[in-house]
Amino acid sequence: MATATSSSELPPHPFAAQLAAYAHGLSFADLDAATVERVKTHVVDTIGCGMGAFDERPVRVCRDIALAVQGNATIIGTDRRTTADLAAFANCAAFRYLDFNDTYVGRFSVHPSDLIAACLAVAETERRSAQELIAAIAIAYEVNCRLVDACDISTRGWDPTVMSPPAVALATGRLMQLSPAQLTHAVNIAINDHVPMAQTRVQTLSDWKGLSDAEASRNAVFAAMLARGGLTGPSPIFEGRSGFFQQVTGPATLDVAAFGGRTNEFRIHQCSLKRYPAVIYTQTAVVAGIEVARDVGSLDRITAIEIATTRRGYQRTGSEREKWTPETRDTADHSLPYITARAMFDGDITNETFEPHMFRDPKIRAFMQKITVSEDPALTARQGASAPTRVTAILSDGQRITREVDYAPGFAKSPMSRGDVEQKFRGNVRRRWSEQQTGAALASLWQLERIDDLAAFLGTLVVQAGG
């Protein structure tokens, strides 16, 4: 077990070393069938999200930069390869950009599937088996989610992607077959030089909102490469006088013995897939808003709308004036008033919801002025596997129509079936691939553990010219 220590104490077993021992010791044989299925589900969902974002401008920029360097890791969607760290960067940029990939909600929310890109790139480069890839992904999810459970950054000004580097360093270091000592140094190096600021996700949001985890992954893969070469990193990185607990998160307690394995459930089972391409705190608002609009009938009857959310939901989606006048896609998909208004008007939220003409629509902007957002401590107390929201419409005759929703479709407590996951996947790839290519990709992904040649498989995911 690791706990924050005083600056004069040196821990007998640094937490980074405990994490390294966990990652070094975990293998595919430690994963039960349900966990293997869950990993495959998240890989299917993540690759679909990446294909959906393939032609987005920031994704193209990242891809072009990566393709300027040759290597052995595939840029997914192309037949070209770059170095493992740059492939992790470019592919994660695509996976994450639409804000449609999975989420884990603990003390704050993260996107563990962002880390899949690094695992794919290193597994391909190192010629590891698909089973080793699956085990590495399970490690990345477990470390990422357990850190989110234990550490609170919500009031300290850091971005949630600060939890990604140790998870990626361990998962990819395991694929590189690093020793426990080398894994420890990979964690030390990755953390020390990647502590991102929360400005990424406040006020007017920029392209970097969807790219910061890509950079965290690139950084961590490179850290693992440096550790393999024999470089050492600052230690103890978590408990040190100027370490992670002291400088970034405050006191924390983590018990690696409780991590997923032969006797403990993996945290990936508590991760949620998204039904809508927007920040997790708005998913339940979409459901509630659609239900309220259905009951109201004509939206002209509404004089005011009150949205109650959790503390973190309020901070991230409804506390800033920019959320009522979004000027970028990245601000719009983190705007509780915009997303709720669009859901009430359109009955759905899709990738097209975040086109500029949609979030600048004068009719929607006028309607948004009727909306107020506040935190309800009772909802905050329920946050965890849920992200509860309450939407109340006040009508011109004084009538109040309210809907409160804890779980949206795809949440861990309301999981998607294989059919649901495939439907979402097909929606994301429909403009890129033929039905034949889509069906072949799905068939292979659902049998991921049996794939003999990862590089050959990734080469089948090419977007044809003009696609």
Short mmCIF file of C-alpha atoms in Angstrom, two decimals:
data_model
loop_
_atom_site.label_atom_id
_atom_site.label_comp_id
_atom_site.label_asym_id
_atom_site.label_seq_id
_atom_site.Cartn_x
_atom_site.Cartn_y
_atom_site.Cartn_z
CA MET A 1 0.00 0.00 0.00
CA ALA A 2 1.22 3.48 -0.82
CA THR A 3 0.43 6.61 1.14
CA ALA A 4 1.68 10.15 1.01
CA THR A 5 4.69 10.57 3.32
CA SER A 6 6.34 13.50 5.04
CA SER A 7 9.18 15.15 3.17
CA SER A 8 11.76 13.66 5.57
CA GLU A 9 10.67 10.08 5.00
CA LEU A 10 11.73 7.77 2.19
CA PRO A 11 9.29 4.92 1.58
CA PRO A 12 10.73 1.42 1.89
CA HIS A 13 8.78 0.33 -1.19
CA PRO A 14 8.09 3.34 -3.43
CA PHE A 15 4.68 3.29 -5.06
CA ALA A 16 6.22 3.45 -8.54
CA ALA A 17 8.04 0.20 -7.75
CA GLN A 18 4.80 -1.37 -6.51
CA LEU A 19 3.09 -0.41 -9.75
CA ALA A 20 6.02 -1.79 -11.71
CA ALA A 21 5.81 -5.11 -9.90
CA TYR A 22 2.08 -5.28 -10.66
CA ALA A 23 2.54 -4.55 -14.36
CA HIS A 24 5.50 -6.92 -14.66
CA GLY A 25 3.56 -9.74 -13.03
CA LEU A 26 0.24 -9.46 -14.87
CA SER A 27 -0.31 -11.65 -17.92
CA PHE A 28 -3.14 -12.66 -20.23
CA ALA A 29 -3.68 -15.75 -18.08
CA ASP A 30 -4.74 -13.46 -15.22
CA LEU A 31 -7.66 -12.08 -17.24
CA ASP A 32 -11.01 -13.83 -16.98
CA ALA A 33 -13.19 -14.23 -20.06
CA ALA A 34 -15.43 -11.30 -19.11
CA THR A 35 -12.43 -8.97 -18.88
CA VAL A 36 -11.08 -10.12 -22.24
CA GLU A 37 -14.51 -9.46 -23.76
CA ARG A 38 -14.59 -6.04 -22.13
CA VAL A 39 -11.18 -5.12 -23.50
CA LYS A 40 -12.28 -6.14 -26.99
CA THR A 41 -15.47 -4.11 -26.63
CA HIS A 42 -13.48 -0.98 -25.81
CA VAL A 43 -11.02 -1.60 -28.65
CA VAL A 44 -13.92 -1.91 -31.12
CA ASP A 45 -15.50 1.28 -29.81
CA THR A 46 -12.21 3.19 -29.80
CA ILE A 47 -11.17 2.31 -33.34
CA GLY A 48 -14.63 3.29 -34.55
CA CYS A 49 -14.27 6.67 -32.87
CA GLY A 50 -10.89 7.12 -34.53
CA MET A 51 -12.29 6.41 -37.97
CA GLY A 52 -15.11 8.87 -37.34
CA ALA A 53 -12.55 11.60 -36.67
CA PHE A 54 -10.14 10.60 -39.44
CA ASP A 55 -10.59 13.75 -41.54
CA GLU A 56 -10.92 16.29 -38.74
CA ARG A 57 -8.39 19.11 -39.17
CA PRO A 58 -6.47 18.62 -35.87
CA VAL A 59 -6.30 14.87 -36.50
CA ARG A 60 -4.89 15.46 -39.99
CA VAL A 61 -2.26 17.82 -38.57
CA CYS A 62 -1.13 15.21 -36.04
CA ARG A 63 -1.11 12.48 -38.66
CA ASP A 64 0.95 14.54 -41.12
CA ILE A 65 3.54 15.33 -38.46
CA ALA A 66 3.80 11.68 -37.47
CA LEU A 67 4.12 10.50 -41.06
CA ALA A 68 7.16 12.71 -41.61
CA VAL A 69 9.13 10.09 -39.65
CA GLN A 70 9.42 6.44 -40.70
CA GLY A 71 9.08 3.56 -38.28
CA ASN A 72 7.30 0.29 -37.58
CA ALA A 73 3.98 1.40 -36.09
CA THR A 74 0.89 1.87 -38.25
CA ILE A 75 -0.99 5.13 -38.47
CA ILE A 76 -4.46 3.60 -38.36
CA GLY A 77 -6.47 4.40 -41.47
CA THR A 78 -3.35 4.46 -43.64
CA ASP A 79 -0.85 1.92 -44.98
CA ARG A 80 2.07 3.95 -43.63
CA ARG A 81 4.09 3.64 -40.45
CA THR A 82 5.99 5.86 -38.07
CA THR A 83 7.76 5.47 -34.73
CA ALA A 84 5.85 3.98 -31.81
CA ASP A 85 5.68 7.24 -29.86
CA LEU A 86 4.43 9.26 -32.84
CA ALA A 87 1.92 6.55 -33.79
CA ALA A 88 0.63 6.66 -30.22
CA PHE A 89 0.27 10.43 -30.59
CA ALA A 90 -1.44 10.47 -33.99
CA ASN A 91 -3.76 7.53 -33.34
CA CYS A 92 -4.77 8.79 -29.91
CA ALA A 93 -5.58 12.16 -31.46
CA ALA A 94 -8.07 10.41 -33.75
CA PHE A 95 -9.48 8.13 -31.05
CA ARG A 96 -10.13 11.05 -28.69
CA TYR A 97 -11.02 13.96 -30.91
CA LEU A 98 -14.80 13.57 -31.21
CA ASP A 99 -15.17 13.09 -27.43
CA PHE A 100 -17.06 9.90 -28.29
CA ASN A 101 -14.75 7.31 -26.72
CA ASP A 102 -15.17 5.77 -23.29
CA THR A 103 -15.05 7.38 -19.85
CA TYR A 104 -14.27 6.43 -16.28
CA VAL A 105 -15.77 8.57 -13.53
CA GLY A 106 -14.08 8.55 -10.15
CA ARG A 107 -13.12 11.71 -8.31
CA PHE A 108 -13.04 13.20 -11.80
CA SER A 109 -13.41 11.73 -15.27
CA VAL A 110 -10.83 10.35 -17.69
CA HIS A 111 -10.85 8.53 -21.03
CA PRO A 112 -8.91 5.28 -20.50
CA SER A 113 -9.37 4.25 -24.12
CA ASP A 114 -7.05 7.11 -25.07
CA LEU A 115 -4.29 4.80 -23.86
CA ILE A 116 -5.14 2.03 -26.34
CA ALA A 117 -3.28 3.87 -29.10
CA ALA A 118 0.04 3.57 -27.29
CA CYS A 119 -0.53 -0.12 -26.57
CA LEU A 120 -1.31 -0.84 -30.23
CA ALA A 121 1.72 1.07 -31.46
CA VAL A 122 4.20 -0.61 -29.13
CA ALA A 123 2.69 -4.09 -29.50
CA GLU A 124 3.05 -3.79 -33.27
CA THR A 125 6.57 -2.37 -33.10
CA GLU A 126 7.75 -5.03 -30.64
CA ARG A 127 5.94 -7.81 -32.52
CA ARG A 128 4.02 -8.88 -29.44
CA SER A 129 1.04 -11.21 -29.56
CA ALA A 130 -2.54 -10.03 -29.48
CA GLN A 131 -2.89 -11.65 -26.06
CA GLU A 132 0.02 -9.58 -24.76
CA LEU A 133 -1.66 -6.51 -26.24
CA ILE A 134 -4.90 -7.28 -24.40
CA ALA A 135 -3.04 -7.72 -21.10
CA ALA A 136 -1.25 -4.40 -21.65
CA ILE A 137 -4.54 -2.61 -22.27
CA ALA A 138 -5.94 -4.10 -19.05
CA ILE A 139 -2.89 -2.77 -17.18
CA ALA A 140 -3.31 0.71 -18.67
CA TYR A 141 -6.98 0.85 -17.69
CA GLU A 142 -6.34 -0.49 -14.21
CA VAL A 143 -3.57 1.93 -13.30
CA ASN A 144 -5.33 4.93 -14.85
CA CYS A 145 -8.63 4.27 -13.10
CA ARG A 146 -7.14 3.38 -9.71
CA LEU A 147 -5.16 6.63 -9.70
CA VAL A 148 -8.36 8.53 -10.46
CA ASP A 149 -10.05 6.78 -7.53
CA ALA A 150 -7.29 7.74 -5.11
CA CYS A 151 -6.10 11.17 -6.19
CA ASP A 152 -8.06 14.41 -6.28
CA ILE A 153 -6.92 17.09 -8.71
CA SER A 154 -10.26 18.87 -9.01
CA THR A 155 -9.24 21.87 -6.89
CA ARG A 156 -5.52 21.94 -7.65
CA GLY A 157 -5.43 23.17 -11.25
CA TRP A 158 -4.17 20.09 -13.10
CA ASP A 159 -5.61 18.37 -16.14
CA PRO A 160 -6.97 14.80 -15.80
CA THR A 161 -4.44 13.58 -18.36
CA VAL A 162 -1.84 13.81 -15.57
CA MET A 163 -2.99 10.27 -14.68
CA SER A 164 -2.15 8.84 -18.12
CA PRO A 165 1.68 8.80 -18.23
CA PRO A 166 2.24 6.20 -15.48
CA ALA A 167 -0.45 3.95 -16.95
CA VAL A 168 1.00 4.16 -20.46
CA ALA A 169 4.60 3.82 -19.28
CA LEU A 170 3.73 0.61 -17.44
CA ALA A 171 1.56 -0.89 -20.18
CA THR A 172 3.97 -0.16 -23.01
CA GLY A 173 6.99 -0.94 -20.86
CA ARG A 174 5.46 -4.35 -20.23
CA LEU A 175 5.18 -4.82 -23.99
CA MET A 176 8.84 -3.82 -24.29
CA GLN A 177 9.61 -6.52 -21.71
CA LEU A 178 11.25 -4.09 -19.30
CA SER A 179 12.44 -5.34 -15.93
CA PRO A 180 10.66 -4.13 -12.77
CA ALA A 181 13.49 -1.64 -12.18
CA GLN A 182 13.21 -0.31 -15.72
CA LEU A 183 9.42 -0.06 -15.42
CA THR A 184 9.88 1.97 -12.25
CA HIS A 185 12.17 4.42 -14.02
CA ALA A 186 9.78 4.64 -16.96
CA VAL A 187 7.07 5.77 -14.53
CA ASN A 188 9.43 8.20 -12.82
CA ILE A 189 10.48 9.83 -16.09
CA ALA A 190 6.97 9.92 -17.57
CA ILE A 191 5.38 11.60 -14.55
CA ASN A 192 8.14 14.08 -13.78
CA ASP A 193 7.95 15.78 -17.17
CA HIS A 194 4.24 15.63 -17.97
CA VAL A 195 2.11 17.53 -15.46
CA PRO A 196 -0.47 19.34 -17.65
CA MET A 197 -2.49 22.36 -16.56
CA ALA A 198 -6.29 22.34 -16.30
CA GLN A 199 -6.47 25.43 -18.51
CA THR A 200 -6.89 22.79 -21.23
CA ARG A 201 -10.54 22.40 -20.19
CA VAL A 202 -11.72 25.81 -19.01
CA GLN A 203 -13.08 28.95 -20.70
CA THR A 204 -12.87 28.77 -24.53
CA LEU A 205 -11.66 25.27 -25.32
CA SER A 206 -9.06 24.74 -28.04
CA ASP A 207 -7.87 21.89 -30.24
CA TRP A 208 -5.66 20.81 -27.35
CA LYS A 209 -8.67 19.58 -25.36
CA GLY A 210 -8.79 16.58 -27.68
CA LEU A 211 -5.03 16.19 -28.03
CA SER A 212 -3.57 16.46 -24.52
CA ASP A 213 -3.86 12.74 -23.83
CA ALA A 214 -2.21 12.02 -27.17
CA GLU A 215 0.78 14.04 -25.99
CA ALA A 216 0.70 12.30 -22.60
CA SER A 217 0.85 8.94 -24.38
CA ARG A 218 3.65 10.02 -26.69
CA ASN A 219 5.61 11.25 -23.68
CA ALA A 220 5.10 8.00 -21.77
CA VAL A 221 6.10 5.73 -24.65
CA PHE A 222 9.26 7.76 -25.05
CA ALA A 223 9.89 7.50 -21.31
CA ALA A 224 9.65 3.70 -21.53
CA MET A 225 12.10 3.74 -24.44
CA LEU A 226 14.53 5.84 -22.38
CA ALA A 227 14.21 3.49 -19.41
CA ARG A 228 14.91 0.52 -21.67
CA GLY A 229 18.08 2.31 -22.77
CA GLY A 230 19.22 2.53 -19.17
CA LEU A 231 18.22 6.06 -18.14
CA THR A 232 16.99 6.62 -14.60
CA GLY A 233 14.30 8.99 -13.42
CA PRO A 234 13.59 11.10 -10.31
CA SER A 235 12.67 8.97 -7.31
CA PRO A 236 10.56 8.51 -5.31
CA ILE A 237 8.31 10.18 -7.87
CA PHE A 238 5.07 9.77 -5.91
CA GLU A 239 6.14 10.18 -2.27
CA GLY A 240 9.15 12.46 -2.70
CA ARG A 241 9.69 15.86 -1.12
CA SER A 242 8.69 17.51 -4.39
CA GLY A 243 6.89 14.50 -5.80
CA PHE A 244 3.47 13.75 -7.22
CA PHE A 245 1.54 13.53 -3.95
CA GLN A 246 3.18 16.67 -2.57
CA GLN A 247 2.98 18.86 -5.68
CA VAL A 248 0.05 17.59 -7.71
CA THR A 249 -2.64 15.60 -5.92
CA GLY A 250 -2.21 16.00 -2.20
CA PRO A 251 -2.31 12.98 0.14
CA ALA A 252 -3.40 9.71 -1.40
CA THR A 253 -3.66 6.07 -0.39
CA LEU A 254 -3.45 3.28 -2.95
CA ASP A 255 -3.34 -0.46 -2.37
CA VAL A 256 -1.86 -2.32 -5.33
CA ALA A 257 -2.94 -5.60 -3.73
CA ALA A 258 -6.52 -4.56 -4.51
CA PHE A 259 -5.82 -4.02 -8.22
CA GLY A 260 -7.44 -6.27 -10.81
CA GLY A 261 -6.08 -9.78 -11.20
CA ARG A 262 -6.89 -13.36 -10.41
CA THR A 263 -9.01 -12.50 -7.35
CA ASN A 264 -10.02 -8.86 -7.92
CA GLU A 265 -12.25 -7.34 -10.59
CA PHE A 266 -10.63 -5.03 -13.10
CA ARG A 267 -11.72 -1.40 -13.21
CA ILE A 268 -12.44 -1.65 -16.94
CA HIS A 269 -15.78 -3.17 -15.93
CA GLN A 270 -16.73 0.17 -14.38
CA CYS A 271 -15.91 2.19 -17.48
CA SER A 272 -18.73 3.57 -19.62
CA LEU A 273 -19.17 3.80 -23.36
CA LYS A 274 -20.81 6.92 -24.75
CA ARG A 275 -24.10 7.01 -26.59
CA TYR A 276 -23.51 10.65 -27.53
CA PRO A 277 -20.30 12.43 -28.69
CA ALA A 278 -20.00 14.82 -25.77
CA VAL A 279 -18.43 15.08 -22.33
CA ILE A 280 -19.65 12.44 -19.86
CA TYR A 281 -21.40 14.94 -17.56
CA THR A 282 -23.84 15.81 -20.35
CA GLN A 283 -24.84 12.26 -21.31
CA THR A 284 -27.67 12.05 -18.78
CA ALA A 285 -28.74 15.61 -19.59
CA VAL A 286 -29.37 14.53 -23.17
CA VAL A 287 -31.70 11.77 -22.02
CA ALA A 288 -33.46 14.03 -19.51
CA GLY A 289 -33.77 16.89 -22.00
CA ILE A 290 -35.30 14.69 -24.69
CA GLU A 291 -37.84 13.32 -22.20
CA VAL A 292 -38.77 16.80 -20.95
CA ALA A 293 -39.16 18.10 -24.53
CA ARG A 294 -41.42 15.15 -25.38
CA ASP A 295 -43.68 15.96 -22.43
CA VAL A 296 -43.71 19.71 -23.09
CA GLY A 297 -44.63 19.46 -26.76
CA SER A 298 -44.10 22.95 -28.16
CA LEU A 299 -40.85 24.34 -26.77
CA ASP A 300 -42.30 27.84 -27.16
CA ARG A 301 -44.23 27.12 -23.94
CA ILE A 302 -40.98 27.12 -21.94
CA THR A 303 -40.04 30.30 -20.08
CA ALA A 304 -37.07 28.89 -18.15
CA ILE A 305 -35.01 25.71 -17.77
CA GLU A 306 -33.14 24.73 -14.63
CA ILE A 307 -30.38 22.15 -14.97
CA ALA A 308 -28.96 20.59 -11.82
CA THR A 309 -25.70 18.65 -12.08
CA THR A 310 -22.80 17.46 -9.94
CA ARG A 311 -20.02 19.68 -8.70
CA ARG A 312 -17.62 18.43 -11.36
CA GLY A 313 -20.33 18.64 -14.00
CA TYR A 314 -20.99 22.25 -13.04
CA GLN A 315 -17.29 23.14 -13.06
CA ARG A 316 -16.63 21.60 -16.45
CA THR A 317 -19.86 22.28 -18.36
CA GLY A 318 -21.91 25.07 -16.81
CA SER A 319 -19.85 27.47 -14.69
CA GLU A 320 -18.42 29.70 -17.43
CA ARG A 321 -20.13 32.25 -19.66
CA GLU A 322 -18.36 30.78 -22.72
CA LYS A 323 -20.61 27.72 -22.42
CA TRP A 324 -23.63 29.89 -23.41
CA THR A 325 -21.93 31.24 -26.54
CA PRO A 326 -19.65 28.43 -27.79
CA GLU A 327 -17.36 29.46 -30.64
CA THR A 328 -15.45 26.18 -31.05
CA ARG A 329 -16.47 22.56 -31.33
CA ASP A 330 -14.44 21.82 -28.23
CA THR A 331 -16.39 24.35 -26.16
CA ALA A 332 -19.71 23.19 -27.59
CA ASP A 333 -19.19 19.54 -26.70
CA HIS A 334 -18.43 20.62 -23.13
CA SER A 335 -21.43 22.98 -22.86
CA LEU A 336 -24.30 21.66 -20.77
CA PRO A 337 -26.70 24.42 -21.89
CA TYR A 338 -25.91 23.91 -25.57
CA ILE A 339 -26.08 20.13 -25.52
CA THR A 340 -29.33 20.11 -23.54
CA ALA A 341 -30.90 22.70 -25.83
CA ARG A 342 -29.89 20.77 -28.95
CA ALA A 343 -31.17 17.52 -27.50
CA MET A 344 -34.53 19.15 -26.77
CA PHE A 345 -34.81 20.57 -30.29
CA ASP A 346 -33.38 17.64 -32.27
CA GLY A 347 -34.15 14.61 -30.12
CA ASP A 348 -30.54 13.42 -30.41
CA ILE A 349 -26.89 14.46 -30.24
CA THR A 350 -24.61 13.41 -33.12
CA ASN A 351 -21.24 14.39 -34.55
CA GLU A 352 -23.11 16.88 -36.78
CA THR A 353 -24.42 18.64 -33.64
CA PHE A 354 -21.03 20.28 -33.30
CA GLU A 355 -20.72 21.78 -36.74
CA PRO A 356 -20.22 25.59 -36.45
CA HIS A 357 -23.57 26.47 -38.03
CA MET A 358 -25.27 24.31 -35.41
CA PHE A 359 -23.76 25.85 -32.28
CA ARG A 360 -24.05 29.35 -33.76
CA ASP A 361 -27.73 28.91 -34.66
CA PRO A 362 -29.51 32.08 -33.40
CA LYS A 363 -32.60 30.08 -32.46
CA ILE A 364 -30.57 27.79 -30.19
CA ARG A 365 -28.59 30.64 -28.68
CA ALA A 366 -31.79 32.48 -27.81
CA PHE A 367 -33.22 29.34 -26.22
CA MET A 368 -30.03 28.84 -24.21
CA GLN A 369 -30.59 32.19 -22.51
CA LYS A 370 -33.51 30.56 -20.72
CA ILE A 371 -31.19 27.97 -19.17
CA THR A 372 -29.48 28.15 -15.79
CA VAL A 373 -27.07 25.52 -14.44
CA SER A 374 -26.23 24.80 -10.82
CA GLU A 375 -24.71 22.13 -8.63
CA ASP A 376 -27.00 19.99 -6.51
CA PRO A 377 -24.98 18.49 -3.61
CA ALA A 378 -27.34 15.51 -3.59
CA LEU A 379 -26.34 14.74 -7.18
CA THR A 380 -22.68 15.26 -6.34
CA ALA A 381 -23.00 12.69 -3.57
CA ARG A 382 -24.25 10.12 -6.10
CA GLN A 383 -21.48 10.69 -8.64
CA GLY A 384 -19.33 7.67 -9.32
CA ALA A 385 -20.47 5.12 -11.82
CA SER A 386 -23.23 7.63 -12.54
CA ALA A 387 -23.20 11.25 -13.71
CA PRO A 388 -26.69 12.36 -12.62
CA THR A 389 -28.52 15.34 -14.09
CA ARG A 390 -31.94 16.89 -13.47
CA VAL A 391 -33.65 19.02 -16.11
CA THR A 392 -36.69 21.10 -15.18
CA ALA A 393 -38.71 23.11 -17.69
CA ILE A 394 -40.89 25.91 -16.32
CA LEU A 395 -43.83 26.67 -18.60
CA SER A 396 -45.66 29.91 -19.24
CA ASP A 397 -48.57 28.72 -17.08
CA GLY A 398 -46.22 28.00 -14.16
CA GLN A 399 -46.20 24.23 -14.61
CA ARG A 400 -42.87 22.49 -13.93
CA ILE A 401 -41.85 19.38 -15.85
CA THR A 402 -38.86 17.54 -14.45
CA ARG A 403 -36.78 14.52 -15.39
CA GLU A 404 -33.80 13.24 -13.39
CA VAL A 405 -31.47 10.66 -14.94
CA ASP A 406 -28.57 8.81 -13.28
CA TYR A 407 -27.40 6.55 -16.10
CA ALA A 408 -27.36 7.08 -19.84
CA PRO A 409 -27.21 4.17 -22.31
CA GLY A 410 -23.68 2.77 -22.30
CA PHE A 411 -22.91 3.58 -18.67
CA ALA A 412 -21.40 0.70 -16.69
CA LYS A 413 -24.74 0.17 -14.92
CA SER A 414 -26.56 0.21 -18.29
CA PRO A 415 -24.01 -1.37 -20.64
CA MET A 416 -24.22 -1.59 -24.40
CA SER A 417 -24.69 -5.01 -25.97
CA ARG A 418 -22.44 -6.21 -28.77
CA GLY A 419 -25.17 -5.16 -31.15
CA ASP A 420 -25.23 -1.64 -29.67
CA VAL A 421 -21.45 -1.38 -29.92
CA GLU A 422 -21.51 -2.55 -33.53
CA GLN A 423 -24.25 -0.07 -34.41
CA LYS A 424 -22.19 2.78 -32.99
CA PHE A 425 -19.09 1.47 -34.79
CA ARG A 426 -20.90 1.31 -38.12
CA GLY A 427 -22.17 4.85 -37.65
CA ASN A 428 -18.63 6.10 -37.09
CA VAL A 429 -17.01 4.29 -40.02
CA ARG A 430 -19.79 4.50 -42.59
CA ARG A 431 -18.18 7.33 -44.56
CA ARG A 432 -14.77 5.63 -44.57
CA TRP A 433 -15.31 1.94 -45.24
CA SER A 434 -17.51 -0.30 -47.36
CA GLU A 435 -19.89 -2.68 -45.66
CA GLN A 436 -17.54 -5.53 -46.57
CA GLN A 437 -14.54 -3.84 -44.95
CA THR A 438 -16.60 -2.92 -41.90
CA GLY A 439 -17.85 -6.47 -41.43
CA ALA A 440 -14.34 -7.90 -41.81
CA ALA A 441 -12.91 -5.44 -39.28
CA LEU A 442 -15.60 -6.28 -36.73
CA ALA A 443 -15.14 -10.01 -37.20
CA SER A 444 -11.40 -9.67 -36.55
CA LEU A 445 -11.77 -7.32 -33.59
CA TRP A 446 -14.20 -9.62 -31.80
CA GLN A 447 -11.56 -12.36 -32.19
CA LEU A 448 -8.69 -10.05 -31.26
CA GLU A 449 -6.95 -12.54 -28.97
CA ARG A 450 -6.58 -14.93 -31.92
CA ILE A 451 -4.96 -12.50 -34.35
CA ASP A 452 -1.52 -13.83 -35.34
CA ASP A 453 -0.09 -10.70 -36.96
CA LEU A 454 -1.11 -7.33 -35.51
CA ALA A 455 0.72 -5.37 -38.19
CA ALA A 456 -1.10 -7.21 -40.97
CA PHE A 457 -4.44 -6.68 -39.26
CA LEU A 458 -3.88 -2.95 -38.70
CA GLY A 459 -2.99 -2.72 -42.37
CA THR A 460 -6.54 -3.79 -43.26
CA LEU A 461 -8.02 -0.69 -41.58
CA VAL A 462 -7.02 1.61 -44.45
CA VAL A 463 -9.27 4.42 -45.59
CA GLN A 464 -9.33 4.27 -49.37
CA ALA A 465 -8.51 7.38 -51.38
CA GLY A 466 -11.64 9.52 -51.56
CA GLY A 467 -13.17 7.60 -48.64
#
